[in-house]
mmCIF file of C-alpha atoms in Angstrom:
data_model
loop_
_atom_site.group_PDB
_atom_site.id
_atom_site.type_symbol
_atom_site.label_atom_id
_atom_site.label_comp_id
_atom_site.label_asym_id
_atom_site.label_seq_id
_atom_site.Cartn_x
_atom_site.Cartn_y
_atom_site.Cartn_z
ATOM 1 C CA MET A 1 61.459 26.613 118.434
ATOM 2 C CA ALA A 2 59.888 25.269 121.569
ATOM 3 C CA SER A 3 56.172 25.138 121.474
ATOM 4 C CA SER A 4 54.457 27.740 123.580
ATOM 5 C CA PHE A 5 52.862 25.033 125.722
ATOM 6 C CA TRP A 6 56.182 24.168 127.368
ATOM 7 C CA LYS A 7 57.031 27.835 127.753
ATOM 8 C CA GLY A 8 53.703 28.226 129.522
ATOM 9 C CA VAL A 9 54.535 25.288 131.764
ATOM 10 C CA VAL A 10 57.862 26.868 132.744
ATOM 11 C CA GLY A 11 56.093 30.170 133.381
ATOM 12 C CA VAL A 12 53.449 28.544 135.597
ATOM 13 C CA GLY A 13 56.141 26.605 137.476
ATOM 14 C CA LEU A 14 58.201 29.729 138.131
ATOM 15 C CA PHE A 15 55.125 31.658 139.231
ATOM 16 C CA ALA A 16 54.086 28.876 141.613
ATOM 17 C CA LEU A 17 57.638 28.811 143.018
ATOM 18 C CA ALA A 18 57.541 32.547 143.625
ATOM 19 C CA HIS A 19 54.091 32.243 145.196
ATOM 20 C CA ALA A 20 55.288 29.505 147.531
ATOM 21 C CA ALA A 21 58.300 31.612 148.529
ATOM 22 C CA PHE A 22 56.040 34.563 149.257
ATOM 23 C CA SER A 23 53.688 32.414 151.346
ATOM 24 C CA ALA A 24 56.613 31.007 153.313
ATOM 25 C CA ALA A 25 57.877 34.510 154.054
ATOM 26 C CA GLN A 26 54.386 35.629 155.126
ATOM 27 C CA HIS A 27 53.982 32.562 157.312
ATOM 28 C CA ARG A 28 57.324 33.325 158.940
ATOM 29 C CA SER A 29 56.352 36.912 159.741
ATOM 30 C CA TYR A 30 52.958 35.706 161.092
ATOM 31 C CA MET A 31 54.774 33.233 163.333
ATOM 32 C CA ARG A 32 57.019 35.985 164.592
ATOM 33 C CA LEU A 33 54.030 38.224 165.329
ATOM 34 C CA THR A 34 52.100 35.558 167.210
ATOM 35 C CA GLU A 35 55.291 34.349 168.952
ATOM 36 C CA LYS A 36 54.788 30.723 167.933
ATOM 37 C CA GLU A 37 58.215 30.297 166.398
ATOM 38 C CA ASN A 38 58.481 26.568 167.018
ATOM 39 C CA GLU A 39 55.881 25.603 164.433
ATOM 40 C CA THR A 40 57.186 24.221 161.158
ATOM 41 C CA LEU A 41 56.206 25.394 157.729
ATOM 42 C CA PRO A 42 52.691 24.158 156.759
ATOM 43 C CA ILE A 43 52.790 21.123 154.561
ATOM 44 C CA ASP A 44 50.914 22.690 151.632
ATOM 45 C CA ILE A 45 53.620 25.313 151.154
ATOM 46 C CA VAL A 46 56.289 22.594 151.162
ATOM 47 C CA LEU A 47 54.325 20.523 148.656
ATOM 48 C CA GLN A 48 53.768 23.536 146.433
ATOM 49 C CA THR A 49 57.491 24.342 146.398
ATOM 50 C CA LEU A 50 58.513 20.819 145.481
ATOM 51 C CA LEU A 51 55.813 20.393 142.848
ATOM 52 C CA SER A 52 56.537 23.727 141.133
ATOM 53 C CA PHE A 53 60.258 22.904 141.109
ATOM 54 C CA VAL A 54 59.599 19.592 139.374
ATOM 55 C CA ILE A 55 57.261 21.232 136.865
ATOM 56 C CA THR A 56 59.794 23.962 136.046
ATOM 57 C CA CYS A 57 62.597 21.444 135.533
ATOM 58 C CA TYR A 58 60.448 19.272 133.279
ATOM 59 C CA GLY A 59 59.373 22.286 131.235
ATOM 60 C CA ILE A 60 62.943 23.540 130.770
ATOM 61 C CA VAL A 61 64.138 20.109 129.641
ATOM 62 C CA ASN A 62 61.437 20.080 126.991
ATOM 63 C CA ILE A 63 62.279 23.577 125.802
ATOM 64 C CA SER A 64 65.988 23.038 125.426
ATOM 65 C CA GLY A 65 65.922 20.787 122.353
ATOM 66 C CA GLU A 66 67.460 17.447 121.434
ATOM 67 C CA PHE A 67 69.752 15.572 123.794
ATOM 68 C CA LYS A 68 73.164 14.472 122.452
ATOM 69 C CA ASP A 69 74.717 11.061 123.034
ATOM 70 C CA MET A 70 77.390 10.711 125.710
ATOM 71 C CA ASP A 71 79.528 8.625 123.375
ATOM 72 C CA ALA A 72 81.763 11.042 121.460
ATOM 73 C CA SER A 73 82.195 8.779 118.472
ATOM 74 C CA SER A 74 78.508 8.135 117.867
ATOM 75 C CA GLU A 75 77.976 11.662 116.530
ATOM 76 C CA LEU A 76 80.581 11.019 113.887
ATOM 77 C CA LYS A 77 79.106 7.729 112.682
ATOM 78 C CA ASN A 78 77.263 9.465 109.902
ATOM 79 C CA LYS A 79 80.068 11.752 108.814
ATOM 80 C CA THR A 80 81.602 10.824 105.484
ATOM 81 C CA PHE A 81 84.682 11.643 103.486
ATOM 82 C CA ASP A 82 82.658 13.919 101.205
ATOM 83 C CA THR A 83 82.706 16.743 103.676
ATOM 84 C CA LEU A 84 85.857 15.942 105.637
ATOM 85 C CA ARG A 85 88.207 17.754 103.313
ATOM 86 C CA ASN A 86 86.167 20.936 102.901
ATOM 87 C CA HIS A 87 87.853 23.660 104.920
ATOM 88 C CA PRO A 88 85.841 26.862 104.564
ATOM 89 C CA SER A 89 88.775 29.160 105.337
ATOM 90 C CA PHE A 90 90.806 27.632 102.514
ATOM 91 C CA TYR A 91 88.211 27.462 99.762
ATOM 92 C CA LEU A 92 89.517 28.091 96.249
ATOM 93 C CA PHE A 93 87.303 29.446 93.518
ATOM 94 C CA ASN A 94 89.337 28.941 90.361
ATOM 95 C CA HIS A 95 87.765 25.606 89.549
ATOM 96 C CA ARG A 96 85.646 24.475 86.624
ATOM 97 C CA GLY A 97 82.492 25.360 88.526
ATOM 98 C CA ARG A 98 82.847 28.720 86.900
ATOM 99 C CA VAL A 99 81.980 27.183 83.553
ATOM 100 C CA LEU A 100 79.814 24.311 84.747
ATOM 101 C CA PHE A 101 77.381 26.240 86.876
ATOM 102 C CA CYS A 102 77.232 29.598 85.195
ATOM 103 C CA PRO A 103 73.768 30.721 84.054
ATOM 104 C CA PRO A 104 73.431 30.352 80.267
ATOM 105 C CA GLU A 105 73.035 34.033 79.361
ATOM 106 C CA GLN A 106 76.468 34.948 80.710
ATOM 107 C CA GLU A 107 78.673 32.842 78.443
ATOM 108 C CA PRO A 108 77.184 32.453 74.966
ATOM 109 C CA SER A 109 80.567 31.895 73.316
ATOM 110 C CA THR A 110 81.557 28.645 75.050
ATOM 111 C CA PRO A 111 79.779 25.759 73.372
ATOM 112 C CA SER A 112 81.209 23.231 75.813
ATOM 113 C CA ALA A 113 79.199 24.715 78.671
ATOM 114 C CA GLN A 114 75.986 24.561 76.658
ATOM 115 C CA ALA A 115 76.580 21.036 75.493
ATOM 116 C CA LEU A 116 76.764 19.800 79.061
ATOM 117 C CA PRO A 117 73.782 17.515 79.642
ATOM 118 C CA SER A 118 71.955 17.642 82.957
ATOM 119 C CA ASN A 119 74.523 15.986 85.180
ATOM 120 C CA PRO A 120 72.902 12.817 86.528
ATOM 121 C CA LEU A 121 75.113 12.740 89.641
ATOM 122 C CA ARG A 122 74.039 16.250 90.616
ATOM 123 C CA LEU A 123 70.368 15.418 90.121
ATOM 124 C CA ARG A 124 70.680 12.329 92.274
ATOM 125 C CA LYS A 125 72.325 14.371 95.033
ATOM 126 C CA LEU A 126 69.531 16.935 94.756
ATOM 127 C CA GLU A 127 66.990 14.239 95.476
ATOM 128 C CA ASN A 128 68.912 13.158 98.546
ATOM 129 C CA TYR A 129 69.176 16.648 99.999
ATOM 130 C CA HIS A 130 65.693 17.899 99.129
ATOM 131 C CA MET B 1 55.521 32.680 98.150
ATOM 132 C CA LEU B 2 56.745 30.516 100.988
ATOM 133 C CA SER B 3 54.991 29.870 104.238
ATOM 134 C CA VAL B 4 56.750 30.446 107.549
ATOM 135 C CA SER B 5 57.298 26.724 108.162
ATOM 136 C CA GLU B 6 58.963 26.309 104.777
ATOM 137 C CA MET B 7 61.174 29.261 105.528
ATOM 138 C CA LEU B 8 62.188 27.692 108.836
ATOM 139 C CA LYS B 9 62.938 24.412 107.078
ATOM 140 C CA MET B 10 65.135 26.152 104.528
ATOM 141 C CA ARG B 11 66.946 28.053 107.230
ATOM 142 C CA ASP B 12 67.620 24.850 109.161
ATOM 143 C CA LYS B 13 68.840 23.150 106.006
ATOM 144 C CA LEU B 14 71.263 25.995 105.347
ATOM 145 C CA ARG B 15 72.486 25.754 108.920
ATOM 146 C CA LYS B 16 73.093 22.017 108.568
ATOM 147 C CA TRP B 17 75.059 22.554 105.358
ATOM 148 C CA ARG B 18 77.072 25.290 107.031
ATOM 149 C CA GLU B 19 77.956 23.277 110.126
ATOM 150 C CA GLU B 20 78.904 20.136 108.259
ATOM 151 C CA ASN B 21 80.976 21.927 105.603
ATOM 152 C CA TYR B 22 78.925 20.805 102.640
ATOM 153 C CA ARG B 23 80.039 22.469 99.444
ATOM 154 C CA ASN B 24 76.849 21.914 97.407
ATOM 155 C CA SER B 25 77.000 25.401 96.000
ATOM 156 C CA GLU B 26 74.263 25.129 93.411
ATOM 157 C CA GLN B 27 71.703 24.123 96.005
ATOM 158 C CA ILE B 28 72.908 26.719 98.500
ATOM 159 C CA VAL B 29 72.518 29.400 95.841
ATOM 160 C CA ASP B 30 68.999 28.213 94.975
ATOM 161 C CA VAL B 31 67.777 27.957 98.528
ATOM 162 C CA GLY B 32 69.649 31.006 99.793
ATOM 163 C CA GLU B 33 68.584 33.278 96.964
ATOM 164 C CA GLU B 34 64.932 32.515 97.572
ATOM 165 C CA LEU B 35 65.310 32.892 101.320
ATOM 166 C CA LEU B 36 67.132 36.220 101.100
ATOM 167 C CA ASN B 37 64.873 37.762 98.490
ATOM 168 C CA GLU B 38 61.636 36.973 100.220
ATOM 169 C CA HIS B 39 62.252 36.641 103.936
ATOM 170 C CA ALA B 40 65.225 38.818 104.709
ATOM 171 C CA SER B 41 63.418 40.632 107.502
ATOM 172 C CA LYS B 42 62.374 37.494 109.369
ATOM 173 C CA LEU B 43 65.848 36.027 109.631
ATOM 174 C CA GLY B 44 67.125 38.345 112.340
ATOM 175 C CA ASP B 45 70.757 37.990 113.266
ATOM 176 C CA ASP B 46 71.215 34.871 111.167
ATOM 177 C CA ILE B 47 71.073 36.991 108.039
ATOM 178 C CA TRP B 48 74.749 37.980 108.071
ATOM 179 C CA ILE B 49 76.055 34.456 108.263
ATOM 180 C CA ILE B 50 73.583 33.366 105.599
ATOM 181 C CA TYR B 51 74.786 36.212 103.377
ATOM 182 C CA GLU B 52 78.337 34.932 103.820
ATOM 183 C CA GLN B 53 77.369 31.345 103.036
ATOM 184 C CA VAL B 54 75.426 32.303 99.919
ATOM 185 C CA MET B 55 78.205 34.603 98.763
ATOM 186 C CA ILE B 56 80.777 31.810 98.903
ATOM 187 C CA ALA B 57 78.398 29.473 97.079
ATOM 188 C CA ALA B 58 77.752 32.143 94.471
ATOM 189 C CA LEU B 59 81.487 32.547 93.923
ATOM 190 C CA ASP B 60 81.648 28.792 93.369
ATOM 191 C CA CYS B 61 78.944 28.999 90.704
ATOM 192 C CA SER B 62 80.345 32.220 89.260
ATOM 193 C CA ARG B 63 77.054 33.998 89.880
ATOM 194 C CA ASP B 64 78.623 37.409 89.772
ATOM 195 C CA ASP B 65 75.300 39.177 90.032
ATOM 196 C CA LEU B 66 74.743 37.509 93.348
ATOM 197 C CA ALA B 67 78.263 37.749 94.691
ATOM 198 C CA TRP B 68 78.955 41.351 93.611
ATOM 199 C CA THR B 69 82.561 40.586 92.710
ATOM 200 C CA PHE B 70 84.829 40.712 89.730
ATOM 201 C CA ARG B 71 86.602 37.805 88.093
ATOM 202 C CA PHE B 72 88.827 35.992 90.566
ATOM 203 C CA ASP B 73 92.207 36.085 88.888
ATOM 204 C CA ALA B 74 91.953 39.718 87.853
ATOM 205 C CA ILE B 75 92.010 40.878 91.440
ATOM 206 C CA LEU B 76 94.505 38.389 92.915
ATOM 207 C CA ASN B 77 97.315 40.890 93.215
ATOM 208 C CA ASP B 78 95.057 43.492 94.774
ATOM 209 C CA ALA B 79 93.788 40.838 97.162
ATOM 210 C CA ASN B 80 97.334 40.039 98.207
ATOM 211 C CA LYS B 81 98.077 43.707 98.942
ATOM 212 C CA LEU B 82 94.811 44.007 100.845
ATOM 213 C CA TYR B 83 95.605 40.994 103.023
ATOM 214 C CA ASP B 84 99.103 42.350 103.685
ATOM 215 C CA SER B 85 97.669 45.620 104.891
ATOM 216 C CA ILE B 86 95.168 43.803 107.121
ATOM 217 C CA LEU B 87 97.975 41.743 108.604
ATOM 218 C CA GLN B 88 100.090 44.820 109.277
ATOM 219 C CA ASP B 89 97.306 46.284 111.339
ATOM 220 C CA ASP B 90 96.477 43.064 113.152
ATOM 221 C CA PRO B 91 99.086 40.287 113.011
ATOM 222 C CA THR B 92 96.812 37.811 114.796
ATOM 223 C CA ASN B 93 94.150 37.858 112.089
ATOM 224 C CA THR B 94 94.120 34.164 111.212
ATOM 225 C CA ALA B 95 91.508 34.425 108.458
ATOM 226 C CA ALA B 96 93.649 36.823 106.417
ATOM 227 C CA ARG B 97 96.698 34.577 106.734
ATOM 228 C CA LYS B 98 94.717 31.552 105.612
ATOM 229 C CA ARG B 99 93.358 33.432 102.590
ATOM 230 C CA LYS B 100 96.908 34.427 101.637
ATOM 231 C CA ILE B 101 97.896 30.773 101.724
ATOM 232 C CA SER B 102 94.888 29.904 99.552
ATOM 233 C CA ILE B 103 95.978 32.547 97.042
ATOM 234 C CA LEU B 104 99.399 30.894 96.827
ATOM 235 C CA ARG B 105 97.727 27.541 96.348
ATOM 236 C CA ALA B 106 95.417 28.885 93.642
ATOM 237 C CA GLN B 107 98.418 30.315 91.805
ATOM 238 C CA GLY B 108 99.973 26.854 91.813
ATOM 239 C CA LYS B 109 102.885 27.788 94.082
ATOM 240 C CA SER B 110 102.399 24.790 96.343
ATOM 241 C CA SER B 111 105.887 24.713 97.899
ATOM 242 C CA GLU B 112 105.527 28.314 99.017
ATOM 243 C CA ALA B 113 102.034 27.581 100.270
ATOM 244 C CA ILE B 114 103.475 24.690 102.293
ATOM 245 C CA ARG B 115 106.183 26.916 103.730
ATOM 246 C CA GLU B 116 103.708 29.641 104.710
ATOM 247 C CA LEU B 117 101.316 27.118 106.215
ATOM 248 C CA ASN B 118 104.162 25.635 108.284
ATOM 249 C CA GLU B 119 105.007 29.072 109.655
ATOM 250 C CA TYR B 120 101.335 29.681 110.415
ATOM 251 C CA LEU B 121 101.087 26.383 112.270
ATOM 252 C CA GLU B 122 104.189 27.134 114.322
ATOM 253 C CA GLN B 123 102.277 30.054 115.790
ATOM 254 C CA PHE B 124 98.744 28.657 115.864
ATOM 255 C CA VAL B 125 99.296 25.030 116.746
ATOM 256 C CA GLY B 126 95.688 24.185 117.499
ATOM 257 C CA ASP B 127 94.120 24.939 114.149
ATOM 258 C CA GLN B 128 92.589 21.663 112.964
ATOM 259 C CA GLU B 129 91.599 22.951 109.539
ATOM 260 C CA ALA B 130 95.110 24.120 108.820
ATOM 261 C CA TRP B 131 96.674 20.801 109.830
ATOM 262 C CA HIS B 132 94.310 18.958 107.515
ATOM 263 C CA GLU B 133 94.994 21.381 104.694
ATOM 264 C CA LEU B 134 98.732 20.892 105.203
ATOM 265 C CA SER B 135 98.340 17.115 105.074
ATOM 266 C CA GLU B 136 96.427 17.462 101.813
ATOM 267 C CA LEU B 137 99.162 19.676 100.356
ATOM 268 C CA TYR B 138 101.811 17.139 101.335
ATOM 269 C CA ILE B 139 99.817 14.301 99.807
ATOM 270 C CA ASN B 140 99.604 16.265 96.559
ATOM 271 C CA GLU B 141 103.367 16.617 96.639
ATOM 272 C CA HIS B 142 103.703 12.876 97.395
ATOM 273 C CA ASP B 143 105.542 13.619 100.629
ATOM 274 C CA TYR B 144 103.733 10.939 102.583
ATOM 275 C CA ALA B 145 105.927 10.950 105.680
ATOM 276 C CA LYS B 146 105.110 14.572 106.451
ATOM 277 C CA ALA B 147 101.447 14.070 105.569
ATOM 278 C CA ALA B 148 101.380 11.210 108.075
ATOM 279 C CA PHE B 149 102.848 13.554 110.692
ATOM 280 C CA CYS B 150 100.094 16.115 110.127
ATOM 281 C CA LEU B 151 97.436 13.417 110.393
ATOM 282 C CA GLU B 152 99.057 12.176 113.604
ATOM 283 C CA GLU B 153 98.602 15.663 115.076
ATOM 284 C CA LEU B 154 94.940 15.562 114.069
ATOM 285 C CA MET B 155 94.471 12.109 115.553
ATOM 286 C CA MET B 156 96.037 13.212 118.834
ATOM 287 C CA THR B 157 93.524 16.013 119.266
ATOM 288 C CA ASN B 158 90.533 14.072 117.922
ATOM 289 C CA PRO B 159 90.958 10.517 119.149
ATOM 290 C CA HIS B 160 87.311 9.656 118.558
ATOM 291 C CA ASN B 161 87.238 10.627 114.885
ATOM 292 C CA HIS B 162 87.352 7.462 112.815
ATOM 293 C CA LEU B 163 87.942 9.356 109.548
ATOM 294 C CA TYR B 164 91.315 10.731 110.628
ATOM 295 C CA CYS B 165 92.394 7.220 111.690
ATOM 296 C CA GLU B 166 91.346 5.891 108.338
ATOM 297 C CA GLN B 167 93.067 8.607 106.337
ATOM 298 C CA TYR B 168 96.255 8.040 108.327
ATOM 299 C CA ALA B 169 96.043 4.317 107.624
ATOM 300 C CA GLU B 170 95.571 5.027 103.909
ATOM 301 C CA VAL B 171 98.666 7.239 103.844
ATOM 302 C CA LYS B 172 100.699 4.558 105.604
ATOM 303 C CA TYR B 173 99.411 1.952 103.164
ATOM 304 C CA THR B 174 100.453 4.177 100.263
ATOM 305 C CA GLN B 175 103.935 4.567 101.687
ATOM 306 C CA GLY B 176 104.387 0.799 101.550
ATOM 307 C CA GLY B 177 106.926 -1.456 103.192
ATOM 308 C CA LEU B 178 106.203 -4.097 105.780
ATOM 309 C CA GLU B 179 106.165 -1.942 108.928
ATOM 310 C CA ASN B 180 103.940 0.661 107.281
ATOM 311 C CA LEU B 181 101.536 -2.034 106.134
ATOM 312 C CA GLU B 182 101.287 -3.448 109.641
ATOM 313 C CA LEU B 183 100.702 0.045 111.018
ATOM 314 C CA ALA B 184 98.079 0.647 108.336
ATOM 315 C CA ARG B 185 96.286 -2.554 109.266
ATOM 316 C CA LYS B 186 96.260 -1.557 112.932
ATOM 317 C CA TYR B 187 94.838 1.883 112.206
ATOM 318 C CA PHE B 188 92.212 0.489 109.854
ATOM 319 C CA ALA B 189 91.197 -1.799 112.709
ATOM 320 C CA GLN B 190 91.086 1.196 115.061
ATOM 321 C CA ALA B 191 88.866 3.101 112.637
ATOM 322 C CA LEU B 192 86.539 0.107 112.520
ATOM 323 C CA LYS B 193 86.497 -0.046 116.296
ATOM 324 C CA LEU B 194 85.388 3.579 116.399
ATOM 325 C CA ASN B 195 82.783 3.139 113.686
ATOM 326 C CA ASN B 196 81.892 -0.336 112.529
ATOM 327 C CA ARG B 197 80.004 0.960 109.503
ATOM 328 C CA ASN B 198 83.066 2.456 107.825
ATOM 329 C CA MET B 199 83.285 0.509 104.557
ATOM 330 C CA ARG B 200 86.521 2.127 103.416
ATOM 331 C CA ALA B 201 88.257 0.967 106.575
ATOM 332 C CA LEU B 202 86.906 -2.543 106.046
ATOM 333 C CA PHE B 203 88.274 -2.648 102.521
ATOM 334 C CA GLY B 204 91.545 -1.187 103.768
ATOM 335 C CA LEU B 205 91.817 -3.873 106.426
ATOM 336 C CA TYR B 206 91.230 -6.554 103.798
ATOM 337 C CA MET B 207 93.832 -5.084 101.429
ATOM 338 C CA SER B 208 96.541 -4.542 104.022
ATOM 339 C CA ALA B 209 95.999 -7.956 105.607
ATOM 340 C CA SER B 210 96.197 -9.746 102.243
ATOM 341 C CA HIS B 211 99.209 -7.662 101.256
ATOM 342 C CA ILE B 212 101.074 -8.650 104.418
ATOM 343 C CA ALA B 213 100.058 -12.295 104.027
ATOM 344 C CA ALA B 214 101.349 -12.335 100.454
ATOM 345 C CA SER B 215 104.677 -10.740 101.294
ATOM 346 C CA PRO B 216 107.640 -13.186 101.133
ATOM 347 C CA LYS B 217 109.446 -11.797 104.174
ATOM 348 C CA VAL B 218 106.958 -12.698 106.888
ATOM 349 C CA SER B 219 107.007 -15.675 109.223
ATOM 350 C CA ALA B 220 104.414 -18.399 108.858
ATOM 351 C CA LYS B 221 102.524 -17.358 111.995
ATOM 352 C CA VAL B 222 102.182 -13.741 110.812
ATOM 353 C CA LYS B 223 101.023 -14.995 107.427
ATOM 354 C CA LYS B 224 98.394 -17.210 109.000
ATOM 355 C CA ASP B 225 97.149 -14.414 111.274
ATOM 356 C CA ASN B 226 96.858 -11.989 108.409
ATOM 357 C CA MET B 227 95.023 -14.449 106.225
ATOM 358 C CA LYS B 228 92.573 -14.896 109.076
ATOM 359 C CA TYR B 229 92.086 -11.115 109.341
ATOM 360 C CA GLY B 230 91.669 -10.861 105.585
ATOM 361 C CA ALA B 231 89.097 -13.642 105.548
ATOM 362 C CA TRP B 232 87.163 -11.991 108.362
ATOM 363 C CA ALA B 233 87.203 -8.658 106.538
ATOM 364 C CA ALA B 234 86.031 -10.302 103.324
ATOM 365 C CA SER B 235 83.119 -11.977 105.097
ATOM 366 C CA GLN B 236 82.134 -8.667 106.713
ATOM 367 C CA ILE B 237 82.255 -6.927 103.340
ATOM 368 C CA SER B 238 80.024 -9.482 101.626
ATOM 369 C CA ARG B 239 77.647 -9.409 104.568
ATOM 370 C CA ALA B 240 77.425 -5.624 104.427
ATOM 371 C CA TYR B 241 76.649 -5.705 100.728
ATOM 372 C CA GLN B 242 74.036 -8.393 101.266
ATOM 373 C CA MET B 243 72.367 -6.347 103.983
ATOM 374 C CA ALA B 244 72.421 -3.266 101.808
ATOM 375 C CA GLY B 245 70.926 -5.094 98.863
ATOM 376 C CA ARG B 246 68.112 -6.717 100.830
ATOM 377 C CA GLY B 247 64.767 -6.252 99.179
ATOM 378 C CA LYS B 248 66.235 -5.154 95.882
ATOM 379 C CA LYS B 249 65.939 -7.343 92.817
ATOM 380 C CA GLU B 250 69.563 -7.208 91.683
ATOM 381 C CA ASN B 251 70.846 -8.511 95.003
ATOM 382 C CA LYS B 252 72.209 -11.807 93.718
ATOM 383 C CA CYS B 253 74.187 -10.206 90.893
ATOM 384 C CA SER B 254 75.696 -7.502 93.086
ATOM 385 C CA VAL B 255 76.695 -9.960 95.799
ATOM 386 C CA LYS B 256 78.359 -12.155 93.201
ATOM 387 C CA ALA B 257 80.134 -9.085 91.795
ATOM 388 C CA VAL B 258 81.461 -8.245 95.256
ATOM 389 C CA GLU B 259 82.818 -11.757 95.730
ATOM 390 C CA GLU B 260 84.498 -11.726 92.348
ATOM 391 C CA MET B 261 86.013 -8.336 93.127
ATOM 392 C CA LEU B 262 87.368 -9.572 96.458
ATOM 393 C CA GLU B 263 88.958 -12.550 94.737
ATOM 394 C CA SER B 264 90.514 -10.375 92.070
ATOM 395 C CA MET B 265 91.947 -8.080 94.733
ATOM 396 C CA GLN B 266 93.854 -10.966 96.283
ATOM 397 C CA ILE B 267 97.527 -10.153 96.026
ATOM 398 C CA THR B 268 99.264 -13.281 94.861
ATOM 399 C CA MET B 269 102.984 -13.836 94.747
ATOM 400 C CA SER B 270 104.044 -13.874 91.139
#
């Protein structure tokens, strides 16, 4: 979520660009009317165009989020084996998670599920993720 | 009651777990349940994919109230018929074909699952997930040559992924024999080149180099080279453990344990 400041910057930049374009068109028609077609565009319109362009670009870059590295392998440096072999389209559900994770009121007749102490590995992982 | 910022944090966390294929179902169920019960309206279009993610996690935890399903094995045959009918209507539906293969795998019919997956891959050659699943099936059947082939396909399309290199090297190491060990050592080195923090590849390099050096059939030069590689790998391993243990009190004991372990892993000719 980009902050509204940068969105405002992009808006101001675009508006200034449109304003400069309008002024240039008006100046052109004024030149045509007064038959002085050899005069160049006034310098303030040129400056306004360039400045608003730079402001718009800078604002858009700040809106669009984090940059990624060019090096393709650097993104993978943090990937581990834990998640490599999880393929969501091939997930199976007939594993012991059915007994391990089930809420206690559903299976009162299986003492092994109740006797399971709070799994220390799971708790440690919870701390890492939360 | 959660504030909006907490809701955004939870949503981003769920997205991270979804994109990186984490299967931490208990946490997904906890976070997702709270998110869906309280902020369903603010999620917008994301809500459908979050529903799907939470449903799969709920199936993992057998939270039938959340997943609105029956017991898995009771409906397997109906599921099969359903997938067949979907495939009749639309033969290019890859998701249905993959679920059929998973059903075969869940029923324990791994050779049929392998056959079906091979047929699927003949038609859809670019499916990375399926290639990896096939390599896993072959490894379970101890057919390492074919598993190596599948991993080679994956490495060809993802040359920058150090984990595929490393898994390929591990399969080659398991196959054994001098050429496979040399190949394994080379691919472990490649994995390290791609990511120098990969500890498994470092250990693999050490093991394969010492294995080659201890083999009776090699020339003296090869033996010397491999002992050099093994020594380098061992020094990198102890250095990594020392860096990791910096600032902790048990550093000396753990470093000593690592050195003892490296010595015990030395393959000596008996």
